[in-house]
Short mmCIF file of C-alpha atoms in Angstrom, two decimals:
data_model
loop_
_atom_site.label_atom_id
_atom_site.label_comp_id
_atom_site.label_asym_id
_atom_site.label_seq_id
_atom_site.Cartn_x
_atom_site.Cartn_y
_atom_site.Cartn_z
CA UNK A 1020 130.76 57.93 -66.57
CA UNK A 1021 127.32 59.05 -67.31
CA UNK A 1022 124.61 58.02 -69.67
CA UNK A 1023 122.42 60.72 -71.19
CA UNK A 1024 119.40 59.53 -72.98
CA UNK A 1025 117.69 62.28 -74.81
CA UNK A 1026 114.94 61.24 -77.23
CA UNK A 1027 112.87 64.14 -78.77
CA UNK A 1028 110.75 61.79 -80.79
CA UNK A 1029 110.56 58.28 -81.77
CA UNK A 1030 107.80 57.14 -84.19
CA UNK A 1031 106.88 53.92 -85.92
CA UNK A 1032 105.21 55.29 -89.07
CA UNK A 1033 102.77 57.91 -87.94
CA UNK A 1034 102.56 56.38 -84.49
CA UNK A 1035 104.69 58.39 -81.97
CA UNK A 1036 106.04 56.01 -79.38
CA UNK A 1037 108.40 58.20 -77.37
CA UNK A 1038 107.91 61.92 -76.92
CA UNK A 1039 110.53 64.17 -75.37
CA UNK A 1040 112.22 61.92 -72.97
CA UNK A 1041 115.28 63.19 -71.09
CA UNK A 1042 116.99 60.86 -68.80
CA UNK A 1043 120.54 61.49 -67.23
CA UNK A 1044 122.12 58.53 -65.28
CA UNK A 1045 125.11 59.05 -63.14
CA UNK A 1046 127.96 56.65 -62.84
CA UNK A 1047 127.21 53.67 -60.80
CA UNK A 1048 123.49 54.32 -60.58
CA UNK A 1049 120.83 51.62 -61.00
CA UNK A 1050 118.03 53.09 -62.90
CA UNK A 1051 114.74 51.11 -63.34
CA UNK A 1052 112.27 52.19 -66.02
CA UNK A 1053 108.69 51.03 -65.37
CA UNK A 1054 105.51 51.71 -67.36
CA UNK A 1055 102.41 50.05 -68.88
CA UNK A 1056 102.79 48.00 -71.98
CA UNK A 1057 103.12 50.13 -75.11
CA UNK A 1058 104.78 53.00 -73.30
CA UNK A 1059 107.94 52.44 -75.41
CA UNK A 1060 110.16 51.47 -72.57
CA UNK A 1061 111.80 48.62 -74.47
CA UNK A 1062 112.11 50.81 -77.56
CA UNK A 1063 113.89 53.39 -75.28
CA UNK A 1064 116.37 50.77 -74.19
CA UNK A 1065 117.07 49.52 -77.76
CA UNK A 1066 117.78 53.26 -78.64
CA UNK A 1067 120.26 53.31 -75.74
CA UNK A 1068 121.87 50.16 -76.85
CA UNK A 1069 122.32 51.43 -80.42
CA UNK A 1070 120.00 48.61 -81.80
CA UNK A 1071 117.53 51.22 -82.94
CA UNK A 1072 119.01 54.34 -84.56
CA UNK A 1073 115.86 55.78 -86.21
CA UNK A 1074 114.78 58.43 -83.83
CA UNK A 1075 115.39 62.10 -83.30
CA UNK A 1076 117.54 62.95 -80.27
CA UNK A 1077 120.88 62.20 -78.89
CA UNK A 1078 122.22 59.26 -76.80
CA UNK A 1079 125.69 59.57 -75.19
CA UNK A 1080 127.59 57.30 -72.86
CA UNK A 1081 130.59 59.22 -71.28
CA UNK A 1082 129.99 62.02 -73.80
CA UNK A 1083 130.42 59.57 -76.59
CA UNK A 1084 127.39 59.29 -79.03
CA UNK A 1085 126.02 55.76 -79.39
CA UNK A 1086 125.60 55.00 -83.06
CA UNK A 1087 125.67 51.23 -83.13
CA UNK A 1088 125.42 48.38 -80.74
CA UNK A 1089 128.52 47.27 -79.09
CA UNK A 1090 130.25 45.62 -76.08
CA UNK A 1091 130.41 48.87 -74.02
CA UNK A 1092 126.65 48.89 -73.87
CA UNK A 1093 125.88 45.32 -72.65
CA UNK A 1094 122.41 44.23 -73.49
CA UNK A 1095 120.26 41.50 -71.89
CA UNK A 1096 117.40 40.50 -73.93
CA UNK A 1097 114.10 39.39 -72.45
CA UNK A 1098 114.92 35.76 -73.70
CA UNK A 1099 118.41 34.52 -72.91
CA UNK A 1100 119.46 34.13 -76.52
CA UNK A 1101 122.37 31.95 -75.92
CA UNK A 1102 123.93 29.98 -78.80
CA UNK A 1103 122.50 26.49 -78.41
CA UNK A 1104 125.58 24.85 -79.84
CA UNK A 1105 127.93 26.16 -77.37
CA UNK A 1106 128.39 25.14 -73.60
CA UNK A 1107 127.95 27.48 -70.73
CA UNK A 1108 131.61 28.59 -70.82
CA UNK A 1109 131.73 28.81 -74.52
CA UNK A 1110 128.60 30.97 -74.60
CA UNK A 1111 130.18 33.39 -72.13
CA UNK A 1112 133.42 33.56 -73.97
CA UNK A 1113 131.52 33.59 -77.40
CA UNK A 1114 134.06 35.21 -79.91
CA UNK A 1115 136.80 35.21 -77.23
CA UNK A 1116 139.35 32.34 -77.05
CA UNK A 1117 138.79 30.07 -74.11
CA UNK A 1118 142.36 28.75 -74.42
CA UNK A 1119 143.63 32.18 -73.56
CA UNK A 1120 144.37 31.68 -69.73
CA UNK A 1121 143.21 35.30 -69.01
CA UNK A 1122 139.77 34.76 -70.69
CA UNK A 1123 139.50 31.42 -69.01
CA UNK A 1124 140.13 32.85 -65.64
CA UNK A 1125 137.70 35.70 -66.20
CA UNK A 1126 134.91 33.43 -67.50
CA UNK A 1127 135.36 31.09 -64.37
CA UNK A 1128 135.33 34.13 -62.04
CA UNK A 1129 131.96 35.27 -63.64
CA UNK A 1130 130.55 31.71 -63.62
CA UNK A 1131 131.17 31.91 -59.82
CA UNK A 1132 129.54 35.27 -59.58
CA UNK A 1133 126.42 34.28 -61.37
CA UNK A 1134 126.40 31.12 -59.21
CA UNK A 1135 126.64 28.59 -62.02
CA UNK A 1136 129.87 26.78 -60.76
CA UNK A 1137 130.07 23.10 -62.05
CA UNK A 1138 127.84 23.88 -65.00
CA UNK A 1139 130.50 25.04 -67.26
CA UNK A 1140 130.16 22.19 -69.78
CA UNK A 1141 126.41 22.12 -69.95
CA UNK A 1142 124.54 22.99 -73.05
CA UNK A 1143 121.70 25.56 -72.93
CA UNK A 1144 119.07 22.92 -73.60
CA UNK A 1145 120.21 21.45 -70.30
CA UNK A 1146 119.70 24.59 -68.29
CA UNK A 1147 116.63 26.02 -66.61
CA UNK A 1148 115.34 29.54 -67.71
CA UNK A 1149 116.86 31.21 -64.77
CA UNK A 1150 120.29 29.64 -65.35
CA UNK A 1151 120.25 30.60 -68.98
CA UNK A 1152 119.50 34.10 -68.13
CA UNK A 1153 122.49 34.24 -65.72
CA UNK A 1154 124.68 32.94 -68.50
CA UNK A 1155 123.54 35.79 -70.62
CA UNK A 1156 124.38 38.28 -67.86
CA UNK A 1157 127.82 36.73 -67.50
CA UNK A 1158 128.39 36.90 -71.22
CA UNK A 1159 127.62 40.70 -71.17
CA UNK A 1160 129.75 41.26 -68.01
CA UNK A 1161 132.82 39.52 -69.38
CA UNK A 1162 133.14 42.39 -71.89
CA UNK A 1163 133.39 44.95 -69.10
CA UNK A 1164 130.57 47.13 -70.27
CA UNK A 1165 130.28 50.77 -69.22
CA UNK A 1166 126.49 50.33 -68.86
CA UNK A 1167 124.41 47.13 -68.66
CA UNK A 1168 121.03 47.47 -70.20
CA UNK A 1169 118.41 44.83 -69.21
CA UNK A 1170 115.22 44.50 -71.21
CA UNK A 1171 112.53 42.74 -68.78
CA UNK A 1172 115.18 40.17 -68.26
CA UNK A 1173 113.23 38.18 -65.58
CA UNK A 1174 109.79 38.59 -67.13
CA UNK A 1175 109.45 35.10 -68.17
CA UNK A 1176 110.60 33.50 -64.96
CA UNK A 1177 108.59 32.22 -61.99
CA UNK A 1178 108.50 34.30 -58.81
CA UNK A 1179 111.09 32.37 -56.98
CA UNK A 1180 113.69 32.30 -59.59
CA UNK A 1181 113.00 35.92 -60.27
CA UNK A 1182 113.72 36.81 -56.60
CA UNK A 1183 116.90 34.84 -56.71
CA UNK A 1184 118.09 36.53 -59.90
CA UNK A 1185 117.31 39.97 -58.60
CA UNK A 1186 119.52 39.25 -55.65
CA UNK A 1187 122.24 38.00 -58.08
CA UNK A 1188 121.91 41.15 -60.01
CA UNK A 1189 122.20 43.59 -56.99
CA UNK A 1190 125.14 41.43 -55.93
CA UNK A 1191 126.91 42.02 -59.34
CA UNK A 1192 126.04 45.67 -59.32
CA UNK A 1193 127.53 46.14 -55.87
CA UNK A 1194 130.76 44.10 -56.78
CA UNK A 1195 131.26 45.54 -60.24
CA UNK A 1196 129.91 48.96 -59.76
CA UNK A 1197 128.52 49.11 -63.25
CA UNK A 1198 125.78 51.59 -64.20
CA UNK A 1199 122.57 49.65 -64.87
CA UNK A 1200 119.28 50.44 -66.68
CA UNK A 1201 116.55 47.85 -66.30
CA UNK A 1202 113.14 47.96 -67.98
CA UNK A 1203 110.47 46.19 -66.27
CA UNK A 1204 106.67 46.13 -65.60
CA UNK A 1205 106.86 44.62 -62.18
CA UNK A 1206 106.41 47.43 -59.61
CA UNK A 1207 108.20 45.45 -56.88
CA UNK A 1208 111.25 44.68 -59.00
CA UNK A 1209 111.68 48.26 -59.99
CA UNK A 1210 111.69 49.37 -56.33
CA UNK A 1211 113.81 46.39 -55.08
CA UNK A 1212 116.61 47.04 -57.64
CA UNK A 1213 116.65 50.61 -58.50
CA UNK A 1214 118.42 53.62 -57.00
CA UNK A 1215 116.36 55.73 -59.31
CA UNK A 1216 112.96 55.00 -60.86
CA UNK A 1217 111.50 56.56 -64.02
CA UNK A 1218 107.77 55.99 -64.52
CA UNK A 1219 106.69 56.23 -68.20
CA UNK A 1220 103.20 56.78 -69.36
CA UNK A 1221 101.71 55.48 -72.66
CA UNK A 1222 100.29 57.08 -75.79
CA UNK A 1223 102.68 58.61 -76.43
CA UNK A 1224 105.56 57.42 -74.13
CA UNK A 1225 106.52 60.32 -71.87
CA UNK A 1226 108.32 60.59 -68.51
CA UNK A 1227 105.56 60.69 -65.86
CA UNK A 1228 107.79 60.87 -62.71
CA UNK A 1229 111.24 60.55 -61.70
CA UNK A 1230 111.70 58.99 -58.33
CA UNK A 1231 114.91 58.53 -56.25
CA UNK A 1232 114.83 55.29 -54.11
CA UNK A 1233 116.95 55.98 -51.07
CA UNK A 1234 116.61 52.56 -49.40
CA UNK A 1235 119.73 50.85 -48.24
CA UNK A 1236 120.72 47.34 -49.51
CA UNK A 1237 119.84 44.57 -48.83
CA UNK A 1238 116.08 45.65 -49.26
CA UNK A 1239 113.14 44.07 -47.96
CA UNK A 1240 109.72 43.98 -49.71
CA UNK A 1241 107.87 43.86 -46.43
CA UNK A 1242 109.67 47.06 -45.01
CA UNK A 1243 107.14 49.95 -44.46
CA UNK A 1244 109.29 52.39 -46.47
CA UNK A 1245 109.28 49.80 -49.25
CA UNK A 1246 105.49 49.77 -49.08
CA UNK A 1247 105.22 53.51 -48.94
CA UNK A 1248 107.17 53.82 -52.18
CA UNK A 1249 104.98 51.14 -53.79
CA UNK A 1250 102.02 53.21 -52.77
CA UNK A 1251 103.49 56.20 -54.46
CA UNK A 1252 104.27 54.44 -57.67
CA UNK A 1253 100.64 53.04 -57.83
CA UNK A 1254 99.33 56.48 -57.29
CA UNK A 1255 101.18 57.61 -60.34
CA UNK A 1256 99.78 54.86 -62.44
CA UNK A 1257 96.28 55.79 -61.11
CA UNK A 1258 96.89 59.34 -62.31
CA UNK A 1259 97.75 58.30 -65.79
CA UNK A 1260 94.79 55.87 -65.89
CA UNK A 1261 92.50 58.77 -65.07
CA UNK A 1262 94.11 61.00 -67.65
CA UNK A 1263 93.86 58.27 -70.30
CA UNK A 1264 90.17 57.77 -69.48
CA UNK A 1265 89.69 61.55 -69.53
CA UNK A 1266 91.37 61.71 -73.05
CA UNK A 1267 89.37 58.75 -74.05
CA UNK A 1268 86.11 60.56 -73.02
CA UNK A 1269 87.13 63.49 -75.17
CA UNK A 1270 87.29 61.31 -78.28
CA UNK B 1441 128.30 18.40 -65.04
CA UNK B 1442 125.36 17.49 -62.87
CA UNK B 1443 123.03 17.39 -65.80
CA UNK B 1444 125.15 14.93 -67.79
CA UNK B 1445 125.56 12.63 -64.83
CA UNK B 1446 121.85 12.71 -64.46
CA UNK B 1447 121.20 11.85 -67.97
CA UNK B 1448 123.64 8.93 -67.67
CA UNK B 1449 121.76 7.66 -64.50
CA UNK B 1450 118.55 8.06 -66.37
CA UNK B 1451 119.85 5.98 -69.15
CA UNK B 1452 121.09 3.19 -67.01
CA UNK B 1453 117.71 3.20 -65.22
CA UNK B 1454 115.97 2.68 -68.49
CA UNK B 1455 118.46 -0.06 -69.53
CA UNK B 1456 117.87 -1.99 -66.44
CA UNK B 1457 114.11 -1.40 -66.62
CA UNK B 1458 114.14 -2.87 -70.09
CA UNK B 1459 116.00 -5.90 -68.90
CA UNK B 1460 113.36 -6.53 -66.18
CA UNK B 1461 110.42 -6.11 -68.56
CA UNK B 1462 112.04 -8.77 -70.71
CA UNK B 1463 112.10 -6.37 -73.78
CA UNK B 1464 115.31 -6.72 -75.93
CA UNK B 1465 117.55 -3.68 -76.84
CA UNK B 1466 116.69 -1.65 -79.84
CA UNK B 1467 119.34 -2.82 -82.05
CA UNK B 1468 118.25 -6.42 -81.62
CA UNK B 1469 114.61 -5.61 -82.68
CA UNK B 1470 115.93 -4.53 -86.08
CA UNK B 1471 117.16 -8.08 -86.74
CA UNK B 1472 113.88 -9.84 -86.07
CA UNK B 1473 112.27 -9.28 -89.49
CA UNK B 1474 115.18 -10.01 -91.73
CA UNK B 1475 116.12 -13.26 -89.87
CA UNK B 1476 112.59 -14.60 -90.16
CA UNK B 1477 112.54 -13.72 -93.87
CA UNK B 1478 115.89 -15.35 -94.38
CA UNK B 1479 114.78 -18.52 -92.72
CA UNK B 1480 111.61 -18.78 -95.04
CA UNK B 1481 113.74 -17.97 -98.04
CA UNK B 1482 116.36 -20.79 -97.21
CA UNK B 1483 113.57 -23.21 -96.69
CA UNK B 1484 111.80 -22.39 -99.90
CA UNK B 1485 114.97 -22.67 -101.93
CA UNK B 1486 116.29 -25.74 -100.20
CA UNK B 1487 113.13 -27.68 -100.70
CA UNK B 1488 113.25 -26.97 -104.38
CA UNK B 1489 110.15 -24.64 -104.57
CA UNK B 1490 112.09 -21.90 -106.37
CA UNK B 1491 114.74 -22.40 -109.02
CA UNK B 1492 118.23 -21.44 -107.98
CA UNK B 1493 118.84 -19.43 -111.17
CA UNK B 1494 115.92 -17.18 -110.06
CA UNK B 1495 116.42 -17.01 -106.48
CA UNK B 1496 119.51 -18.77 -105.03
CA UNK B 1497 119.27 -19.64 -101.37
CA UNK B 1498 120.97 -17.42 -98.77
CA UNK B 1499 123.48 -20.21 -98.07
CA UNK B 1500 124.54 -20.41 -101.72
CA UNK B 1501 124.84 -16.60 -101.81
CA UNK B 1502 127.10 -16.76 -98.78
CA UNK B 1503 129.21 -19.36 -100.53
CA UNK B 1504 129.58 -17.09 -103.38
CA UNK B 1505 130.50 -14.25 -101.22
CA UNK B 1506 133.20 -16.42 -99.55
CA UNK B 1507 134.56 -17.43 -102.86
CA UNK B 1508 134.70 -13.96 -104.28
CA UNK B 1509 136.16 -12.52 -101.14
CA UNK B 1510 138.76 -15.25 -101.01
CA UNK B 1511 139.90 -14.75 -104.60
CA UNK B 1512 140.36 -11.10 -104.06
CA UNK B 1513 137.92 -10.20 -106.93
CA UNK B 1514 135.46 -8.51 -104.58
CA UNK B 1515 138.05 -6.45 -102.80
CA UNK B 1516 139.45 -5.13 -106.13
CA UNK B 1517 136.08 -4.32 -107.50
CA UNK B 1518 134.91 -2.63 -104.22
CA UNK B 1519 138.01 -0.49 -104.04
CA UNK B 1520 137.32 0.90 -107.65
CA UNK B 1521 133.67 1.47 -106.85
CA UNK B 1522 134.35 3.15 -103.53
CA UNK B 1523 137.02 5.36 -105.14
CA UNK B 1524 134.54 6.49 -107.86
CA UNK B 1525 131.66 7.17 -105.43
CA UNK B 1526 134.05 9.01 -103.01
CA UNK B 1527 135.65 11.14 -105.83
CA UNK B 1528 132.24 12.12 -107.14
CA UNK B 1529 130.79 12.78 -103.85
CA UNK B 1530 133.62 14.93 -102.69
CA UNK B 1531 133.72 16.89 -105.92
CA UNK B 1532 129.81 17.46 -106.14
CA UNK B 1533 129.36 17.74 -102.41
CA UNK B 1534 132.20 20.13 -102.01
CA UNK B 1535 130.98 22.44 -104.82
CA UNK B 1536 127.37 22.09 -103.50
CA UNK B 1537 128.62 23.25 -100.03
CA UNK B 1538 130.53 26.09 -101.55
CA UNK B 1539 127.69 27.28 -103.69
CA UNK B 1540 125.25 26.75 -100.87
CA UNK B 1541 127.38 29.07 -98.59
CA UNK B 1542 127.83 31.64 -101.41
CA UNK B 1543 124.24 31.76 -102.35
CA UNK B 1544 123.06 31.63 -98.72
CA UNK B 1545 125.15 34.49 -97.70
CA UNK B 1546 124.22 36.99 -100.28
CA UNK B 1547 121.13 38.08 -101.81
CA UNK B 1548 123.00 39.10 -104.95
CA UNK B 1549 124.56 35.77 -105.64
CA UNK B 1550 121.23 34.31 -104.96
CA UNK B 1551 119.61 36.41 -107.66
CA UNK B 1552 122.26 35.53 -110.26
CA UNK B 1553 122.77 31.86 -109.49
CA UNK B 1554 119.79 30.19 -107.84
CA UNK B 1555 117.43 30.37 -110.68
CA UNK B 1556 119.79 28.65 -113.05
CA UNK B 1557 120.75 25.97 -110.40
CA UNK B 1558 117.16 25.36 -109.57
CA UNK B 1559 116.44 24.80 -113.27
CA UNK B 1560 119.24 22.37 -113.65
CA UNK B 1561 118.05 20.54 -110.48
CA UNK B 1562 114.81 19.57 -112.14
CA UNK B 1563 116.59 17.59 -114.71
CA UNK B 1564 116.81 14.06 -113.37
CA UNK B 1565 120.72 13.66 -113.36
CA UNK B 1566 120.60 10.15 -114.74
CA UNK B 1567 118.88 11.49 -117.90
CA UNK B 1568 122.12 13.21 -118.91
CA UNK B 1569 124.00 9.93 -118.78
CA UNK B 1570 124.10 9.46 -122.46
CA UNK B 1571 125.31 13.07 -122.91
CA UNK B 1572 128.18 12.54 -120.42
CA UNK B 1573 129.23 9.48 -122.21
CA UNK B 1574 129.28 11.41 -125.53
CA UNK B 1575 131.34 14.09 -124.00
CA UNK B 1576 133.66 12.35 -121.59
CA UNK B 1577 133.72 8.82 -122.93
CA UNK B 1578 133.39 5.50 -121.09
CA UNK B 1579 136.26 6.00 -118.68
CA UNK B 1580 136.44 7.32 -115.03
CA UNK B 1581 135.80 10.96 -115.76
CA UNK B 1582 132.22 10.55 -117.06
CA UNK B 1583 131.37 8.28 -114.15
CA UNK B 1584 132.78 10.64 -111.51
CA UNK B 1585 131.05 13.63 -113.03
CA UNK B 1586 127.72 11.86 -113.05
CA UNK B 1587 128.03 10.98 -109.45
CA UNK B 1588 129.10 14.66 -108.69
CA UNK B 1589 126.10 16.10 -110.48
CA UNK B 1590 123.81 14.10 -108.36
CA UNK B 1591 125.56 14.80 -105.14
CA UNK B 1592 125.74 18.55 -105.77
CA UNK B 1593 122.05 19.47 -105.38
CA UNK B 1594 121.05 18.05 -101.90
CA UNK B 1595 123.92 19.65 -100.21
CA UNK B 1596 123.48 22.88 -102.14
CA UNK B 1597 119.78 23.16 -101.18
CA UNK B 1598 120.22 22.16 -97.58
CA UNK B 1599 123.18 24.35 -96.94
CA UNK B 1600 121.29 27.35 -98.41
CA UNK B 1601 118.19 26.54 -96.35
CA UNK B 1602 120.29 26.09 -93.24
CA UNK B 1603 121.94 29.52 -93.60
CA UNK B 1604 118.74 31.25 -94.38
CA UNK B 1605 117.11 29.68 -91.41
CA UNK B 1606 119.47 31.13 -88.79
CA UNK B 1607 117.56 32.88 -85.98
CA UNK B 1608 117.55 36.60 -86.69
CA UNK B 1609 117.49 37.15 -82.95
CA UNK B 1610 120.89 35.53 -82.63
CA UNK B 1611 122.26 38.05 -85.27
CA UNK B 1612 121.20 40.91 -82.83
CA UNK B 1613 123.33 39.14 -80.18
CA UNK B 1614 126.29 38.93 -82.59
CA UNK B 1615 125.92 42.70 -83.24
CA UNK B 1616 125.81 43.52 -79.45
CA UNK B 1617 128.87 41.31 -78.95
CA UNK B 1618 130.59 42.93 -81.86
CA UNK B 1619 131.51 39.66 -83.65
CA UNK B 1620 133.69 40.14 -86.70
CA UNK B 1621 132.73 38.52 -89.89
CA UNK B 1622 134.89 35.45 -89.31
CA UNK B 1623 133.25 34.74 -85.98
CA UNK B 1624 129.88 35.44 -87.53
CA UNK B 1625 130.54 32.57 -89.86
CA UNK B 1626 132.13 30.19 -87.63
CA UNK B 1627 130.36 30.81 -84.17
CA UNK B 1628 127.01 31.59 -85.60
CA UNK B 1629 125.97 30.78 -89.15
CA UNK B 1630 127.79 27.45 -89.82
CA UNK B 1631 126.86 25.92 -86.45
CA UNK B 1632 123.18 27.02 -86.94
CA UNK B 1633 123.20 25.51 -90.47
CA UNK B 1634 125.02 22.34 -89.50
CA UNK B 1635 121.88 20.15 -88.97
CA UNK B 1636 120.69 21.08 -92.46
CA UNK B 1637 124.25 20.62 -94.03
CA UNK B 1638 124.56 17.15 -92.57
CA UNK B 1639 121.10 16.17 -93.74
CA UNK B 1640 122.34 17.35 -97.27
CA UNK B 1641 125.36 15.10 -96.82
CA UNK B 1642 123.27 12.10 -96.04
CA UNK B 1643 120.97 12.69 -99.07
CA UNK B 1644 123.97 13.37 -101.31
CA UNK B 1645 125.68 10.13 -100.28
CA UNK B 1646 122.51 8.19 -101.12
CA UNK B 1647 122.49 9.80 -104.63
CA UNK B 1648 126.12 9.43 -105.10
CA UNK B 1649 125.69 5.71 -104.52
CA UNK B 1650 122.78 5.52 -106.99
CA UNK B 1651 124.86 7.42 -109.64
CA UNK B 1652 127.60 4.96 -109.19
CA UNK B 1653 125.42 1.93 -109.79
CA UNK B 1654 123.98 3.44 -112.93
CA UNK B 1655 127.39 4.57 -114.16
CA UNK B 1656 128.93 1.07 -113.60
CA UNK B 1657 125.86 -0.77 -115.06
CA UNK B 1658 126.02 1.45 -118.31
CA UNK B 1659 129.44 0.26 -119.13
CA UNK B 1660 132.79 -0.35 -117.23
CA UNK B 1661 135.37 -2.90 -116.91
CA UNK B 1662 135.64 -3.04 -113.23
CA UNK B 1663 133.74 -2.19 -109.98
CA UNK B 1664 130.85 -3.76 -108.20
CA UNK B 1665 128.30 -2.73 -110.94
CA UNK B 1666 130.49 -4.41 -113.55
CA UNK B 1667 130.71 -7.50 -111.46
CA UNK B 1668 126.94 -7.68 -111.35
CA UNK B 1669 126.60 -7.14 -115.20
CA UNK B 1670 129.27 -9.79 -115.79
CA UNK B 1671 127.59 -12.34 -113.61
CA UNK B 1672 124.11 -11.78 -115.06
CA UNK B 1673 125.60 -12.52 -118.73
CA UNK B 1674 126.66 -15.92 -117.34
CA UNK B 1675 123.47 -16.45 -115.18
CA UNK B 1676 125.44 -16.45 -111.93
CA UNK B 1677 122.63 -15.22 -109.77
CA UNK B 1678 124.42 -15.67 -106.48
CA UNK B 1679 127.02 -13.27 -107.64
CA UNK B 1680 124.41 -10.72 -108.73
CA UNK B 1681 122.97 -11.05 -105.20
CA UNK B 1682 126.42 -10.53 -103.63
CA UNK B 1683 126.85 -7.40 -105.52
CA UNK B 1684 123.49 -6.04 -104.60
CA UNK B 1685 124.03 -6.86 -100.90
CA UNK B 1686 127.47 -5.09 -101.09
CA UNK B 1687 125.85 -1.98 -102.49
CA UNK B 1688 123.26 -2.13 -99.59
CA UNK B 1689 125.86 -2.81 -96.86
CA UNK B 1690 128.32 -0.13 -98.03
CA UNK B 1691 125.42 2.36 -98.50
CA UNK B 1692 124.14 1.62 -95.00
CA UNK B 1693 127.46 1.99 -93.51
CA UNK B 1694 128.25 5.42 -94.98
CA UNK B 1695 124.79 6.58 -93.82
CA UNK B 1696 125.43 5.17 -90.28
CA UNK B 1697 128.81 7.12 -90.36
CA UNK B 1698 127.07 10.35 -91.13
CA UNK B 1699 124.45 9.75 -88.42
CA UNK B 1700 127.29 9.11 -85.88
CA UNK B 1701 128.75 12.46 -87.02
CA UNK B 1702 125.36 13.97 -86.55
CA UNK B 1703 125.15 12.63 -83.01
CA UNK B 1704 128.57 13.88 -82.14
CA UNK B 1705 128.31 17.27 -83.75
CA UNK B 1706 124.68 18.03 -82.98
CA UNK B 1707 124.63 16.71 -79.39
CA UNK B 1708 123.52 20.14 -78.25
CA UNK B 1709 120.27 19.55 -79.71
CA UNK B 1710 117.34 18.53 -77.56
CA UNK B 1711 114.66 17.60 -80.06
CA UNK B 1712 111.98 14.88 -79.98
CA UNK B 1713 113.88 11.42 -80.21
CA UNK B 1714 110.62 9.36 -80.69
CA UNK B 1715 108.67 7.28 -78.09
CA UNK B 1716 109.59 3.65 -77.16
#
């Protein structure tokens, strides 16, 4: 079960956003993609989801080309995007019938996994941002996706909630063994979660560095090896910054 | 259901607080102005300041009401009026909902239908009353159609607006979750448009009621409007008042019913409820 993400070129008008990006993700890996704003990381994820099909290249999940969005590529948006008129359990079930005991059981299971037990009947307006995002994750998981794509899912949350949700996500990844691709601009998050890290650079978006992260779970941010990796990522960013300045000087 | 329990607790707290402050509940506040006005009115009429044919006192109106209710005249007239209003509203409102959905869903039907409907909308529907009488005569059909014409547009416009106002971001979600067209309508579009649709229902009910009054005053042999016209000819001002009050009360009751429906169906909304 692999994801191959080959984008030769993606442009908005004459502006090239992604240029020759080749990513291959093995089954059960957790890939985090990090890069400065405008490097096209979210666009790359939308392409992987089939939400954006206007590009040159090829995206395959399990050797099957991705041509349109669907439940096998679960997608978590930056905002939770729950249906405000449905309760937590109805949102998770969405188009599936809650009266079906099989669906009901799975929904309940997922509510427990994302730690929302006893909030089944609450409406999104009664939930905090972190809780809502967990509902969105459960909604994607109910459909047993082959890969879960997360577009800066915790970007709008405070530091404590973010840390908590990161742990929830690692927990889910370990339990369900789903391949995950997460886009972020938070260096700590990318190292804390990923088994592999792709650093993108901007203008146009290219792959700067591919970094395996061989730390065992649970991870600690204060670990020296964690800090060492952090250093390495920062160094890569510095390099790109220099090159950007150098190119800028040329103009 | 922590949150609901919390909300309940909050409500109770507020209620007890209100008692301590000596402030009365909201529904009681609404009665203050009418009660004072009625008292002044009764005094002015009772002391002979105003002629009873111009403005009968509240008590004499009450007596007239009692008499009309007792003889069964009122119930019979109300039954006919309500049947007309309901028939017209269901016909016009139903068509408004249908066309609103059709036009809201497709750019093509919008291009074909909306301009004509908007043109018709600008004609005050009461202005076509003479035409309706010429076409359909003085009997029930012309009345029901007149009411239906008025009730059509508010629901049509609000349904259309509601459907076009659905958050495009949620359509992305529906694509990712692979909703079929039926679920797109029942789980996404209709619930999202429901606040607007219900607003349309409220406005339509108001207009249906207005249409009813006009239709019955124009010429009919039964109904609350007829009762008013009949009483006017015999200078029975109390009876005229009874008719007007009936229109007001039934109008208010139907409106309250829709608002109750709104509260039930839209309890997921967390919008500003106004300050105390």
